[in-house]
PDB file of C-alpha atoms and ligand atoms in Angstrom:
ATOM      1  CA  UNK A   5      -7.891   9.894  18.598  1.00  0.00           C
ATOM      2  CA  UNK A   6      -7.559  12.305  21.435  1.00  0.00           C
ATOM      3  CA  UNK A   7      -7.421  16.037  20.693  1.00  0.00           C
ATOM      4  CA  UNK A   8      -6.691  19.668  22.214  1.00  0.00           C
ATOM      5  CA  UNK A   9      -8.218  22.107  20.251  1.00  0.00           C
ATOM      6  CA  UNK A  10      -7.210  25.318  21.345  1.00  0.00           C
ATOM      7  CA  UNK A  11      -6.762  29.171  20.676  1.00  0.00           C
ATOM      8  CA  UNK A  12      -8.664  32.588  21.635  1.00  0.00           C
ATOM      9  CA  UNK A  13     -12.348  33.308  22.187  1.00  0.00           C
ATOM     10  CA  UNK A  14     -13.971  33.255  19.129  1.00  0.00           C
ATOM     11  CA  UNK A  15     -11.783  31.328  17.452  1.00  0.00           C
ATOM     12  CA  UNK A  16     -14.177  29.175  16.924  1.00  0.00           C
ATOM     13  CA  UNK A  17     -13.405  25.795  18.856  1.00  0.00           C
ATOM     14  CA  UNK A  18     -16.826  25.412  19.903  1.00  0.00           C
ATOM     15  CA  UNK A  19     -18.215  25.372  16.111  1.00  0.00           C
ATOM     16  CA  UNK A  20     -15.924  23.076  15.094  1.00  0.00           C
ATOM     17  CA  UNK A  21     -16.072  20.395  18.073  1.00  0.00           C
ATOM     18  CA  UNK A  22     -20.213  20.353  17.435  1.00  0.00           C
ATOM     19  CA  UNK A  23     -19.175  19.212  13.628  1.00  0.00           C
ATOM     20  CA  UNK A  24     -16.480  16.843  15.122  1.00  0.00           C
ATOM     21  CA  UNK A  25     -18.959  15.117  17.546  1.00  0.00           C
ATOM     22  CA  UNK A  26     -21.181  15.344  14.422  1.00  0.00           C
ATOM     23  CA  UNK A  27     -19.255  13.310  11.956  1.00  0.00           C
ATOM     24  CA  UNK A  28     -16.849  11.676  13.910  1.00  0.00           C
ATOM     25  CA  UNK A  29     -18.404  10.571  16.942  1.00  0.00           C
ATOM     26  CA  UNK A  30     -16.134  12.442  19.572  1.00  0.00           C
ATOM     27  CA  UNK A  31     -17.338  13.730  22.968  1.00  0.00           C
ATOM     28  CA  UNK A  32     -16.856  17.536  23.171  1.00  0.00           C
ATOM     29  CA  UNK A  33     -15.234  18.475  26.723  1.00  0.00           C
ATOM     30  CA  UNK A  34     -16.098  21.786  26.933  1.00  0.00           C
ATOM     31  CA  UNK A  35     -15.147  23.666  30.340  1.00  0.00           C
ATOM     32  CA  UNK A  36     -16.945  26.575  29.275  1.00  0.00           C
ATOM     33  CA  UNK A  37     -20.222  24.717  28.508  1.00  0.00           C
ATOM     34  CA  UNK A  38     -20.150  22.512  31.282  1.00  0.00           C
ATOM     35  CA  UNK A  39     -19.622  25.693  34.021  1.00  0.00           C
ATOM     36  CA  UNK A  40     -22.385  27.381  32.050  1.00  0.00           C
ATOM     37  CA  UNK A  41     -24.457  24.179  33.068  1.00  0.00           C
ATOM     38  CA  UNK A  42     -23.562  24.811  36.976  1.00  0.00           C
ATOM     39  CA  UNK A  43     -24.359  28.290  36.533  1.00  0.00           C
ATOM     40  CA  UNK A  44     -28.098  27.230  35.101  1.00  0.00           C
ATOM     41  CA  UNK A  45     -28.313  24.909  37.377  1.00  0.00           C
ATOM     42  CA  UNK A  46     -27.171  27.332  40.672  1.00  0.00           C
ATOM     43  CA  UNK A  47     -24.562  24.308  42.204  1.00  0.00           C
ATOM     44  CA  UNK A  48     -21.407  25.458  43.943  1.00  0.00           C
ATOM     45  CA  UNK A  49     -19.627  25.188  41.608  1.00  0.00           C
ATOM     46  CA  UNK A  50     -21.613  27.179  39.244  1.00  0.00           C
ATOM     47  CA  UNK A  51     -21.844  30.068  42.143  1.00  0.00           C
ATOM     48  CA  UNK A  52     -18.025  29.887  42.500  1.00  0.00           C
ATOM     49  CA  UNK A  53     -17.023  30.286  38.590  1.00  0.00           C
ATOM     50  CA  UNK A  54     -19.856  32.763  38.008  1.00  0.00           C
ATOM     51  CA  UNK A  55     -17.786  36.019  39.097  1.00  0.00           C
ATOM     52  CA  UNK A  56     -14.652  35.114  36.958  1.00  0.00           C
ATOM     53  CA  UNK A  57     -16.874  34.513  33.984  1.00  0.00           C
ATOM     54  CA  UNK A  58     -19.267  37.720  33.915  1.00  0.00           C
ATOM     55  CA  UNK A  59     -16.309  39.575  34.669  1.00  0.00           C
ATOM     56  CA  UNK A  60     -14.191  37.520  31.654  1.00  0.00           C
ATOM     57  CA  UNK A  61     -11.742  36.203  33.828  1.00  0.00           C
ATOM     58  CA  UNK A  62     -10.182  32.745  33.756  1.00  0.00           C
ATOM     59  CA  UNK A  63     -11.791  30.384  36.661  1.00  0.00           C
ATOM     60  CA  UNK A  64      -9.451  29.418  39.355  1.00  0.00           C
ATOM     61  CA  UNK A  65      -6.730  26.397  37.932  1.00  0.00           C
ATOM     62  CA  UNK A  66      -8.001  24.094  40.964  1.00  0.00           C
ATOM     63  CA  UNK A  67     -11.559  24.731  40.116  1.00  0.00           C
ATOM     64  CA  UNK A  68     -10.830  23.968  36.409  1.00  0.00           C
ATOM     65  CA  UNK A  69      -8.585  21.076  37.102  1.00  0.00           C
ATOM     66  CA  UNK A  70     -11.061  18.594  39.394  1.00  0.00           C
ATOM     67  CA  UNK A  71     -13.945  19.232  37.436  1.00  0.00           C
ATOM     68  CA  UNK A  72     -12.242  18.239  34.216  1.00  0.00           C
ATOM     69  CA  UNK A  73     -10.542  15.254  36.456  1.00  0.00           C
ATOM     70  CA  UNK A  74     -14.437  14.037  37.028  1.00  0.00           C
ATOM     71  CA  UNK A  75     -15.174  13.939  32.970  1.00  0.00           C
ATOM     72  CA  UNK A  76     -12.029  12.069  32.124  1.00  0.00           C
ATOM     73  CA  UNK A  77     -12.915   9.523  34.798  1.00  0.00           C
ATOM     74  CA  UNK A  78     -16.070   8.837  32.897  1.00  0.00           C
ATOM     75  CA  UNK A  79     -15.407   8.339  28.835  1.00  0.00           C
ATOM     76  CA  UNK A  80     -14.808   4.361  28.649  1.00  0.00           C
ATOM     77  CA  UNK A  81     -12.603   5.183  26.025  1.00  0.00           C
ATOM     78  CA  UNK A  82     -14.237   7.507  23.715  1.00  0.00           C
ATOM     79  CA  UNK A  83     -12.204   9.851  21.677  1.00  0.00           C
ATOM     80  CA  UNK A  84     -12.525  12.872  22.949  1.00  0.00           C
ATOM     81  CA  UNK A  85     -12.237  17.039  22.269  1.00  0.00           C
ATOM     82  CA  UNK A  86     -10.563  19.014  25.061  1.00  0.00           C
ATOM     83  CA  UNK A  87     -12.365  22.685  23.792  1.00  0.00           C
ATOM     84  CA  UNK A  88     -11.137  25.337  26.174  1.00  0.00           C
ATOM     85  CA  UNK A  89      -9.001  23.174  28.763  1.00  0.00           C
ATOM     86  CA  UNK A  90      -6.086  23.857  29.077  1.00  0.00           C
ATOM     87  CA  UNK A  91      -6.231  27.191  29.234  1.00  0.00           C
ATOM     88  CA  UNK A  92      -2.867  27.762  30.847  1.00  0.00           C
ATOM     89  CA  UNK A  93       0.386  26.294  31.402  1.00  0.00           C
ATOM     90  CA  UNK A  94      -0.417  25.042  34.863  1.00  0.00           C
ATOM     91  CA  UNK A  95      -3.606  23.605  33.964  1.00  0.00           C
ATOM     92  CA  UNK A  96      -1.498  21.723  30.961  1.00  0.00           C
ATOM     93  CA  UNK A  97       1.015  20.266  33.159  1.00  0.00           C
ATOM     94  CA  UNK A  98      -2.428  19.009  35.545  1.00  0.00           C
ATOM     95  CA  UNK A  99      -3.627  17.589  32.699  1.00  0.00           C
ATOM     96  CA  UNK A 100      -0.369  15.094  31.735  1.00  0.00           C
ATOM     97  CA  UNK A 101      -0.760  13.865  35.754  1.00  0.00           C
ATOM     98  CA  UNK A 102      -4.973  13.236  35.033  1.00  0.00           C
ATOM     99  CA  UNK A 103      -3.728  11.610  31.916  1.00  0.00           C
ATOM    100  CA  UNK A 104      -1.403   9.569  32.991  1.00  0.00           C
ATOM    101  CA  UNK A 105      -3.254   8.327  36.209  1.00  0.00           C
ATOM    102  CA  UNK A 106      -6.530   7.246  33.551  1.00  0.00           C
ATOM    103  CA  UNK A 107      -4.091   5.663  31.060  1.00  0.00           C
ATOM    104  CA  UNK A 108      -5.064   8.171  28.212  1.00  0.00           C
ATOM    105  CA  UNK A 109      -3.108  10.303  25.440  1.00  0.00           C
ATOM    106  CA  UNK A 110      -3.694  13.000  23.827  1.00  0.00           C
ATOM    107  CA  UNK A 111      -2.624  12.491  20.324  1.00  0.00           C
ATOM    108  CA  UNK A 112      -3.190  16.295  18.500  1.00  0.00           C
ATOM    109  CA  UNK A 113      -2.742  19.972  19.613  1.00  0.00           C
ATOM    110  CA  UNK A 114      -4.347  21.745  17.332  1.00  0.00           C
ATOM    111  CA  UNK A 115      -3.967  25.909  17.521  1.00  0.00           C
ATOM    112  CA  UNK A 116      -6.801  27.286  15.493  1.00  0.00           C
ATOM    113  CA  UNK A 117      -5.397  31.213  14.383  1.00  0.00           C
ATOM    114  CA  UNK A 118      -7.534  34.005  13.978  1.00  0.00           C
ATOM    115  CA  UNK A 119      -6.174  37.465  13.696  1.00  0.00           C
ATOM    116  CA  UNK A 120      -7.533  39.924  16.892  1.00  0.00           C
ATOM    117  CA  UNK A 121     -10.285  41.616  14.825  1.00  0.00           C
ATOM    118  CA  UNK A 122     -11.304  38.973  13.186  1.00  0.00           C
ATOM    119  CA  UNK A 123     -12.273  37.486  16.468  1.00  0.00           C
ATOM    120  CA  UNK A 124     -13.302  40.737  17.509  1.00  0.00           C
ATOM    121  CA  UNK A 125     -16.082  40.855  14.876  1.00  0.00           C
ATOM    122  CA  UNK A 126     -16.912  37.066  15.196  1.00  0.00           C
ATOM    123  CA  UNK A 127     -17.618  37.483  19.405  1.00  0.00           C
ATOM    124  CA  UNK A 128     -19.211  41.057  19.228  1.00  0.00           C
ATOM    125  CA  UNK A 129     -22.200  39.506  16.774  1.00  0.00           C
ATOM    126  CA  UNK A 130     -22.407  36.366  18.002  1.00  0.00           C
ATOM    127  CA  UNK A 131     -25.499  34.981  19.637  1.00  0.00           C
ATOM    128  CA  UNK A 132     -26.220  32.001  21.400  1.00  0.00           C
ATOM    129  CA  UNK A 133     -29.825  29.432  21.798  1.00  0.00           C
ATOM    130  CA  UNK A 134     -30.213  29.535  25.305  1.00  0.00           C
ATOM    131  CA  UNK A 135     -32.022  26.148  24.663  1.00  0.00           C
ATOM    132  CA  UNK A 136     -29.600  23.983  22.950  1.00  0.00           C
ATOM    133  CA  UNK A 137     -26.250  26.217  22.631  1.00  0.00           C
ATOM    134  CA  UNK A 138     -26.702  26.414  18.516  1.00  0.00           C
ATOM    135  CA  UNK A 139     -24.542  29.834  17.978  1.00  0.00           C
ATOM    136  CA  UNK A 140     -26.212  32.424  15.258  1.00  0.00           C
ATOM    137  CA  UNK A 141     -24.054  35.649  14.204  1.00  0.00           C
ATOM    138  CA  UNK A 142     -25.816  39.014  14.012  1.00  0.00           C
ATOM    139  CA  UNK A 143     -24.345  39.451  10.582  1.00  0.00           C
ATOM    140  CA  UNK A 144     -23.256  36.237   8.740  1.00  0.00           C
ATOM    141  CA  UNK A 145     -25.883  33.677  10.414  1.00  0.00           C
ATOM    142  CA  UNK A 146     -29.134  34.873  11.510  1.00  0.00           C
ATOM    143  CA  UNK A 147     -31.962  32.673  13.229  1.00  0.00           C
ATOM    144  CA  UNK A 148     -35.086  32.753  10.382  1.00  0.00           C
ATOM    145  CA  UNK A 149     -37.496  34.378  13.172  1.00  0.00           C
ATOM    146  CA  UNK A 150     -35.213  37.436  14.776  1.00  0.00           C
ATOM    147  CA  UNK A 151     -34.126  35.968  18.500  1.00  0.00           C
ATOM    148  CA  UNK A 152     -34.999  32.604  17.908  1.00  0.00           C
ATOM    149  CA  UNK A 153     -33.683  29.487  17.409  1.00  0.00           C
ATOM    150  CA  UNK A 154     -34.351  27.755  14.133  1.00  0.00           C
ATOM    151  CA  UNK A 155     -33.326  24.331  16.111  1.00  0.00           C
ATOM    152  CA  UNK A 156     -35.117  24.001  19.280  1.00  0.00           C
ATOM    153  CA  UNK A 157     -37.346  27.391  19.029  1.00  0.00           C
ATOM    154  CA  UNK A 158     -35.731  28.768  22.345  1.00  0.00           C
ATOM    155  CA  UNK A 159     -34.184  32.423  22.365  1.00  0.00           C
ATOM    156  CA  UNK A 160     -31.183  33.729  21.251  1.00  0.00           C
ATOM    157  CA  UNK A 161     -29.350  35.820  23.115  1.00  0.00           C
ATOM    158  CA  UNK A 162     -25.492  37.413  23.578  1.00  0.00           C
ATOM    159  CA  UNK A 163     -23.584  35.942  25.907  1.00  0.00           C
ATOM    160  CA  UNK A 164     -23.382  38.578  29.371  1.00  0.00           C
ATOM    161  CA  UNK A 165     -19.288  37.313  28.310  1.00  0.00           C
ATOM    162  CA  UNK A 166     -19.341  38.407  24.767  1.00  0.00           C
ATOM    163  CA  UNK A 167     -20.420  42.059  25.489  1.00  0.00           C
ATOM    164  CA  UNK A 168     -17.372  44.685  24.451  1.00  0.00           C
ATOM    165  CA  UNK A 169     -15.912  45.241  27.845  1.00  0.00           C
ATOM    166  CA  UNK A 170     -15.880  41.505  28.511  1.00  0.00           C
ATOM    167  CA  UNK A 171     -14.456  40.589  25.208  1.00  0.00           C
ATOM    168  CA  UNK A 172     -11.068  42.931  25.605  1.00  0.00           C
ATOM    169  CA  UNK A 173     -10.730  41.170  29.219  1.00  0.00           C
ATOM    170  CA  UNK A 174     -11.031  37.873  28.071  1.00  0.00           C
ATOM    171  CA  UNK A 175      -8.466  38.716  24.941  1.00  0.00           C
ATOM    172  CA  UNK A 176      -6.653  39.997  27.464  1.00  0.00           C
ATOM    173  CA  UNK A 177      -6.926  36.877  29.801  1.00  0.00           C
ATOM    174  CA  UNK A 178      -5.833  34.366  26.294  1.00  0.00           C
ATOM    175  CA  UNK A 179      -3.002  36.486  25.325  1.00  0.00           C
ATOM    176  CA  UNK A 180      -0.990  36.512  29.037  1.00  0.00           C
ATOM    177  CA  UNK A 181      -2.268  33.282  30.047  1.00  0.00           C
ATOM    178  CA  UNK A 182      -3.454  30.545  27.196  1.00  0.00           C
ATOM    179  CA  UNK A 183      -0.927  32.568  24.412  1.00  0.00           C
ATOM    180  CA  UNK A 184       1.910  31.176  26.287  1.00  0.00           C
ATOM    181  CA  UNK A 185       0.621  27.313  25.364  1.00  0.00           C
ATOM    182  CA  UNK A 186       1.541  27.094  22.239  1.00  0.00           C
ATOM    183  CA  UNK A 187       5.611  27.086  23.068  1.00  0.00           C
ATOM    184  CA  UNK A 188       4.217  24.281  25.608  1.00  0.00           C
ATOM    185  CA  UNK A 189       2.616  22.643  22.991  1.00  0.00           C
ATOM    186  CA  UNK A 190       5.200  22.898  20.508  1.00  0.00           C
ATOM    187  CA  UNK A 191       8.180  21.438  22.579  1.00  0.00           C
ATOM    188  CA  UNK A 192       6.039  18.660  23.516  1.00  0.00           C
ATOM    189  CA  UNK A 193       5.279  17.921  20.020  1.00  0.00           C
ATOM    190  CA  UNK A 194       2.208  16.838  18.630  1.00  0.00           C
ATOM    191  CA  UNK A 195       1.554  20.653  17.803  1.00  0.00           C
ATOM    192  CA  UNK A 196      -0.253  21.557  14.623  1.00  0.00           C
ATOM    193  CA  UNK A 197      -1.263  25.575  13.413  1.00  0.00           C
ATOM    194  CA  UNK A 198      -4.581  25.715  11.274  1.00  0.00           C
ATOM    195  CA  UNK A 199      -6.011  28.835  10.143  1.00  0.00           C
ATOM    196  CA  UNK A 200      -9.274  29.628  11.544  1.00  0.00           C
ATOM    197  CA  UNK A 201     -10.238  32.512   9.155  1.00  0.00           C
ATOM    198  CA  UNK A 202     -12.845  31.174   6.223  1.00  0.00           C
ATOM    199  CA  UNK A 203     -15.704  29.279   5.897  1.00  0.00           C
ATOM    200  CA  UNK A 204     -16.524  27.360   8.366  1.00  0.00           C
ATOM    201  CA  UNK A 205     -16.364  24.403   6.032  1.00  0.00           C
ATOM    202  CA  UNK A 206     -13.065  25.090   4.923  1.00  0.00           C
ATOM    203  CA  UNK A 207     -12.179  25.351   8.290  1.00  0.00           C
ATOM    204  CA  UNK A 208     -13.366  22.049   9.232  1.00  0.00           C
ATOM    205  CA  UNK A 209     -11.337  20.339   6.096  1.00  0.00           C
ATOM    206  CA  UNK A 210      -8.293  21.951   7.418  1.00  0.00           C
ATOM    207  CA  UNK A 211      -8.099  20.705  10.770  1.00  0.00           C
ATOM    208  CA  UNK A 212      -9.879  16.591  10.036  1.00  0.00           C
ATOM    209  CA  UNK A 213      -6.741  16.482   7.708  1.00  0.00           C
ATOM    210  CA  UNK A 214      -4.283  16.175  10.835  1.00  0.00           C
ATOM    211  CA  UNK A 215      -7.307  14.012  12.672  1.00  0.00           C
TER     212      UNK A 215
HETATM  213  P1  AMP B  27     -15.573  29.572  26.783  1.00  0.00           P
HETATM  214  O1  AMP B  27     -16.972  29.139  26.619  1.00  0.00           O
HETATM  215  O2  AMP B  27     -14.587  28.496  26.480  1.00  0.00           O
HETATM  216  O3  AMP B  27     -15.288  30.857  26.046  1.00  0.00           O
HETATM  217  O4  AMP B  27     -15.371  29.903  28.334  1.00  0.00           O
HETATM  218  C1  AMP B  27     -16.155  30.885  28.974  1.00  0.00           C
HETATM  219  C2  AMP B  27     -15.515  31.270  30.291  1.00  0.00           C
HETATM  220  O5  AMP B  27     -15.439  30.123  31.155  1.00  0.00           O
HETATM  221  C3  AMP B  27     -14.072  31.771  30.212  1.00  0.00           C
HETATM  222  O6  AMP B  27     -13.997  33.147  29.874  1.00  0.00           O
HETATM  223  C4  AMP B  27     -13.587  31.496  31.628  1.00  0.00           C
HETATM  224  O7  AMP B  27     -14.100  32.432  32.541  1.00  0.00           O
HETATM  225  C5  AMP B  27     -14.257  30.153  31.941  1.00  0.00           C
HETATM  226  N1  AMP B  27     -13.400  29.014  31.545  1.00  0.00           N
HETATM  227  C6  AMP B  27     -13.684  28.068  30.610  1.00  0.00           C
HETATM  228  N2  AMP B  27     -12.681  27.178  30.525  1.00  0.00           N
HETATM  229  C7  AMP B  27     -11.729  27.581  31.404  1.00  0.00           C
HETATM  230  C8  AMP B  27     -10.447  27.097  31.753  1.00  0.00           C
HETATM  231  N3  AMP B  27      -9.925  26.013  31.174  1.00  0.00           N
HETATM  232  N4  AMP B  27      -9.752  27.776  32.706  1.00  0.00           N
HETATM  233  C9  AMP B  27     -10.259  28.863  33.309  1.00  0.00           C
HETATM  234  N5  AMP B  27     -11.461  29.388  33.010  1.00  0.00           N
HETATM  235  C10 AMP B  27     -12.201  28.760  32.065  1.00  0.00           C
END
């Protein structure tokens, strides 16, 4: 089983992929992970995405596109988690070619909806291990010891992205860009709508039932 799970920062596609890998044994494709990776590790590509990011600007399609094309080379056919790719509708029709040409499907869109200030809230106190990526909330999940991680014991920080300026950009980036998915989505079919608001828990129930 194959899925997209998409919708806007903070929607919480990242929490739910870690309990999907979790339980069911996917691989988590995150683009946003993986370019943080570059960044920490200063390659190219990690200098060339860097300036859309802080800023909260999408990354260049054909920057997005062959680094994705690399990770779908290399699964030997374990189900996988697109989190965060596509992000728009060029990047969705790349993505049927890259499918196509490594004999895979994807068998679930899934659209997880969060009102705006509901995500507002959720990306204004979140805060992230800078060791293993566990994400802590300044409000509804704190770290035991203030700043750091109860996982791995490295700090938590915000994300430069997930400052207030930042945030309206990159709401701003989701809604004319990655909004405009979900009528892609839907006409190809395979298109399911899950709340995102609740416990996380609840959350998780929602979308394994179409899984
Ligand atoms: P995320 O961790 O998914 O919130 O992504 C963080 C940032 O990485 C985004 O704000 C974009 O700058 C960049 N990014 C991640 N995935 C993509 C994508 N599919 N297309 C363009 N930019 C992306």
């Amino acid at each position: 089983m194959n899925i997209i799970l998409f919708g806007a920062p903070g929607a919480g596609k990242g929490t739910q992929s870690a309990l999907l890998v979790e339980r069911k044994g996917m691989k988590q494709i995150s683009t946003g992970d993986i370019f943080r990776e570059h960044i920490r590790q200063e390659t190219r590509l990690g200098v060339e995405a860097k300036s859309f990011m802080d800023a909260g600007n999408l990354v260049p399609d054909e920057i997005v596109v062959g680094m994705v094309e690399d990770v779908l080379k290399d699964l030997g056919g374990q189900s996988f988690i697109l989190d965060g790719f596509p992000r728009t509708v060029p990047q969705a029709e790349s993505l049927e070619v890259m499918l196509q040409s490594n004999s895979l499907k994807i068998d679930k869109a899934l659209f997880l909806e969060v009102p705006r200030d509901v995500l507002i809230a959720r990306l204004a106190g979140r805060r992230v291990c800078t060791g293993c990526g566990a994400t802590y909330h300044t409000l509804v999940k704190k770290p035991a010891m203030a700043g750091i991680c109860d996982l791995c014991g490295a700090n938590v920080e915000q994300r430069k992205d997930d400052k207030e300026d930042v945030v309206l950009t990159r709401l701003e980036a989701y809604e004319t860009s990655t909004a405009p998915l979900k009528a892609y989505f839907t006409k190809k079919g395979r298109f399911v709508t899950v709340s995102g608001v609740g416990e996380t828990e609840d959350i998780y129930k929602r979308l394994i039932a179409h899984i």
